[in-house]
């Protein structure tokens, strides 16, 4: 079946602009996660959803970052007033219920802020 | 707080030789442990997990990992490396709980298998 789908695959934006990154999880997966992968920084947790609610937003680096999930499916990560340090690959993952926390990842969105 | 250490940024091994990618962890209670692999311009792919039971876990593509509670380690191994195994490998940990929770990842180890 289809895997986790992320769009766009690449996004180039100017400093100060807002961007929206989209994640379409595997059908039936109730948990959805956003991570950020920066050069030399490994993977950094941002936010996670169980259904439409976000029990853990502790990883969001500033109030410029927000995310929502609707219908227990698609999620959007929004970065307002982008800064150069926001440049990274943003990865989305999803897990099925009772999946023993195995997470299935999308290919990511590479964000470049000029 | 949970943490994962991958002490080697880079591991080089000759094709056909055994490989080991090291991982140590710190977590309260009994951990869930994972290995993921990332090929260029791709997302992470699940390789294997340890939840409970046998300390030697077998996963995809001939990889295995050994859980060692006393040393808090979960090293990834393969008896005979292939050039196609060259990729970035991540170890991850989560606390067991009532469902899915975010993973804490190590910084990754780049494996190069030389023909």
XYZ file of C-alpha atoms in Angstrom:
229
model
C 0.000 0.000 0.000
C 0.931 3.673 -0.090
C 3.481 4.927 2.360
C 3.718 8.260 4.146
C 3.544 11.043 1.610
C 5.062 14.501 2.139
C 4.775 17.574 -0.028
C 6.459 19.498 -1.363
C 9.648 17.462 -1.608
C 11.672 20.655 -1.862
C 10.815 24.192 -0.821
C 12.930 27.282 -1.302
C 11.685 30.424 0.378
C 12.892 33.847 1.340
C 13.601 34.822 4.899
C 10.472 36.199 6.551
C 7.964 34.276 4.427
C 5.548 31.688 5.811
C 5.655 28.067 4.620
C 3.316 25.098 4.941
C 4.525 21.517 4.828
C 2.063 18.697 4.333
C 2.069 15.111 5.548
C -0.338 12.400 4.455
C 0.088 9.382 6.761
C -0.535 5.744 6.009
C -4.269 5.036 6.036
C -5.448 3.842 9.439
C -2.416 5.129 11.320
C -3.557 7.032 14.380
C -0.251 8.530 15.507
C 1.615 11.123 13.448
C 4.998 12.668 14.200
C 7.046 15.566 12.887
C 10.837 15.547 13.153
C 13.512 17.880 11.833
C 16.835 16.679 10.447
C 19.585 19.259 10.322
C 23.132 18.700 9.165
C 25.135 17.405 12.087
C 22.153 17.525 14.446
C 20.540 14.175 13.880
C 16.778 13.960 14.163
C 14.993 16.378 16.439
C 11.420 15.715 17.584
C 8.991 18.570 16.953
C 5.411 17.498 17.676
C 3.238 14.420 17.720
C -0.479 13.786 17.216
C -2.680 11.038 18.510
C -5.761 11.392 16.361
C -6.345 15.128 15.997
C -4.908 16.140 19.345
C -1.281 16.897 20.101
C -0.278 15.432 23.488
C 3.318 16.537 23.049
C 4.361 19.826 21.458
C 7.529 20.091 23.487
C 9.863 19.952 20.519
C 8.557 22.989 18.645
C 11.538 25.377 18.675
C 9.575 28.626 18.831
C 6.090 30.071 18.552
C 6.722 30.557 14.832
C 6.137 26.827 14.464
C 2.670 25.296 14.611
C 0.967 22.169 13.352
C -2.497 20.801 12.994
C -4.101 17.561 11.991
C -7.609 17.241 10.679
C -9.867 14.221 10.287
C -7.269 12.061 11.969
C -5.358 12.060 8.710
C -3.468 14.850 6.940
C -1.213 17.126 8.983
C 0.227 20.521 8.137
C 3.329 22.005 9.741
C 3.443 25.788 9.405
C 6.509 27.923 9.919
C 5.860 31.648 10.089
C 8.416 34.349 9.346
C 11.031 31.780 8.315
C 14.631 32.252 9.372
C 17.782 30.804 7.837
C 18.220 28.475 10.821
C 14.915 26.839 9.861
C 16.629 25.295 6.827
C 16.502 21.538 7.311
C 14.737 18.399 6.164
C 11.356 18.031 7.831
C 10.333 14.400 8.247
C 6.899 13.052 9.017
C 6.178 9.583 10.371
C 3.085 7.634 11.326
C 2.304 4.597 13.467
C -0.668 2.237 13.598
C -2.586 1.760 16.831
C -0.860 -0.775 19.090
C 2.060 -0.721 16.687
C 4.693 -1.016 19.416
C 5.927 2.372 18.335
C 7.308 1.333 14.941
C 7.233 4.562 12.946
C 7.031 4.705 9.168
C 8.685 7.729 7.620
C 8.025 9.822 4.563
C 10.825 11.010 2.289
C 10.784 14.459 3.865
C 10.551 18.069 2.740
C 13.860 19.843 2.228
C 13.363 23.472 3.258
C 15.888 26.084 2.219
C 15.501 29.606 3.575
C 17.521 32.165 1.636
C 15.253 11.975 30.218
C 15.982 9.539 27.462
C 19.117 9.757 25.365
C 20.995 7.782 22.748
C 24.681 7.915 21.900
C 26.245 6.716 18.692
C 29.946 7.193 19.406
C 31.142 6.825 15.816
C 30.254 9.385 13.152
C 31.705 7.125 10.449
C 32.395 3.409 10.132
C 34.339 1.989 7.215
C 34.374 -1.718 6.466
C 35.475 -3.877 3.553
C 32.840 -5.774 1.617
C 32.419 -9.276 2.999
C 33.715 -8.368 6.453
C 31.508 -8.237 9.523
C 30.223 -4.822 10.560
C 29.217 -3.309 13.883
C 27.546 0.059 14.458
C 27.525 1.017 18.112
C 24.692 2.445 20.199
C 24.275 3.078 23.902
C 21.192 4.445 25.571
C 19.896 5.987 28.758
C 16.257 5.567 29.739
C 14.226 4.963 32.879
C 12.727 1.522 33.000
C 12.796 -1.018 30.232
C 13.386 0.581 26.851
C 12.024 0.029 23.409
C 15.041 0.170 21.071
C 15.118 0.639 17.312
C 17.469 0.834 14.362
C 16.614 2.769 11.235
C 18.553 3.220 7.982
C 18.509 6.243 5.695
C 19.612 6.096 2.071
C 20.422 9.360 0.229
C 17.391 11.625 -0.307
C 15.108 9.090 1.323
C 13.214 8.890 4.586
C 14.149 6.522 7.344
C 13.448 2.827 6.929
C 12.778 0.587 9.925
C 15.354 -2.199 10.333
C 14.594 -3.873 13.642
C 13.368 -3.369 17.190
C 13.831 -4.744 20.672
C 10.781 -4.731 22.908
C 11.258 -7.701 25.206
C 12.393 -11.309 25.101
C 15.445 -12.654 23.306
C 18.385 -10.272 23.506
C 19.407 -11.002 19.908
C 17.013 -9.405 17.481
C 17.004 -10.173 13.766
C 15.812 -7.637 11.247
C 15.706 -6.719 7.594
C 18.533 -7.213 5.053
C 20.442 -9.639 7.283
C 20.991 -7.147 10.112
C 20.763 -8.085 13.760
C 21.250 -6.288 17.056
C 22.071 -7.418 20.543
C 20.424 -5.862 23.587
C 22.783 -5.735 26.557
C 21.054 -4.392 29.641
C 24.128 -4.280 31.871
C 26.051 -2.234 29.305
C 22.963 -0.295 28.151
C 23.949 -1.044 24.584
C 22.146 -2.075 21.419
C 24.823 -2.526 18.758
C 23.834 -3.241 15.162
C 25.671 -6.080 13.418
C 25.858 -7.916 10.138
C 28.088 -10.939 9.482
C 29.048 -9.969 5.929
C 28.785 -6.384 4.682
C 27.594 -5.438 1.193
C 28.416 -2.263 -0.733
C 24.668 -1.625 -0.841
C 24.645 -1.400 2.981
C 26.393 1.969 2.719
C 23.993 4.458 4.305
C 23.282 6.487 7.435
C 22.172 4.438 10.439
C 20.184 5.748 13.386
C 19.615 4.156 16.753
C 16.495 5.274 18.649
C 14.837 4.710 21.993
C 11.434 5.214 23.538
C 9.987 4.411 26.906
C 7.394 1.661 26.958
C 4.020 3.097 27.691
C 0.422 3.034 26.763
C 0.820 3.439 23.043
C 2.939 5.288 20.552
C 5.353 7.969 21.698
C 8.050 10.048 19.997
C 11.431 8.453 19.440
C 14.707 9.889 20.668
C 17.380 9.379 18.032
C 21.131 9.267 18.112
C 23.046 11.570 15.768
C 23.579 8.787 13.263
C 26.551 6.775 11.991
C 27.555 6.827 8.357
C 28.527 3.362 7.170
C 30.752 3.018 4.131
C 31.311 -0.449 2.716
C 34.261 -0.533 0.364
C 34.459 -3.040 -2.463
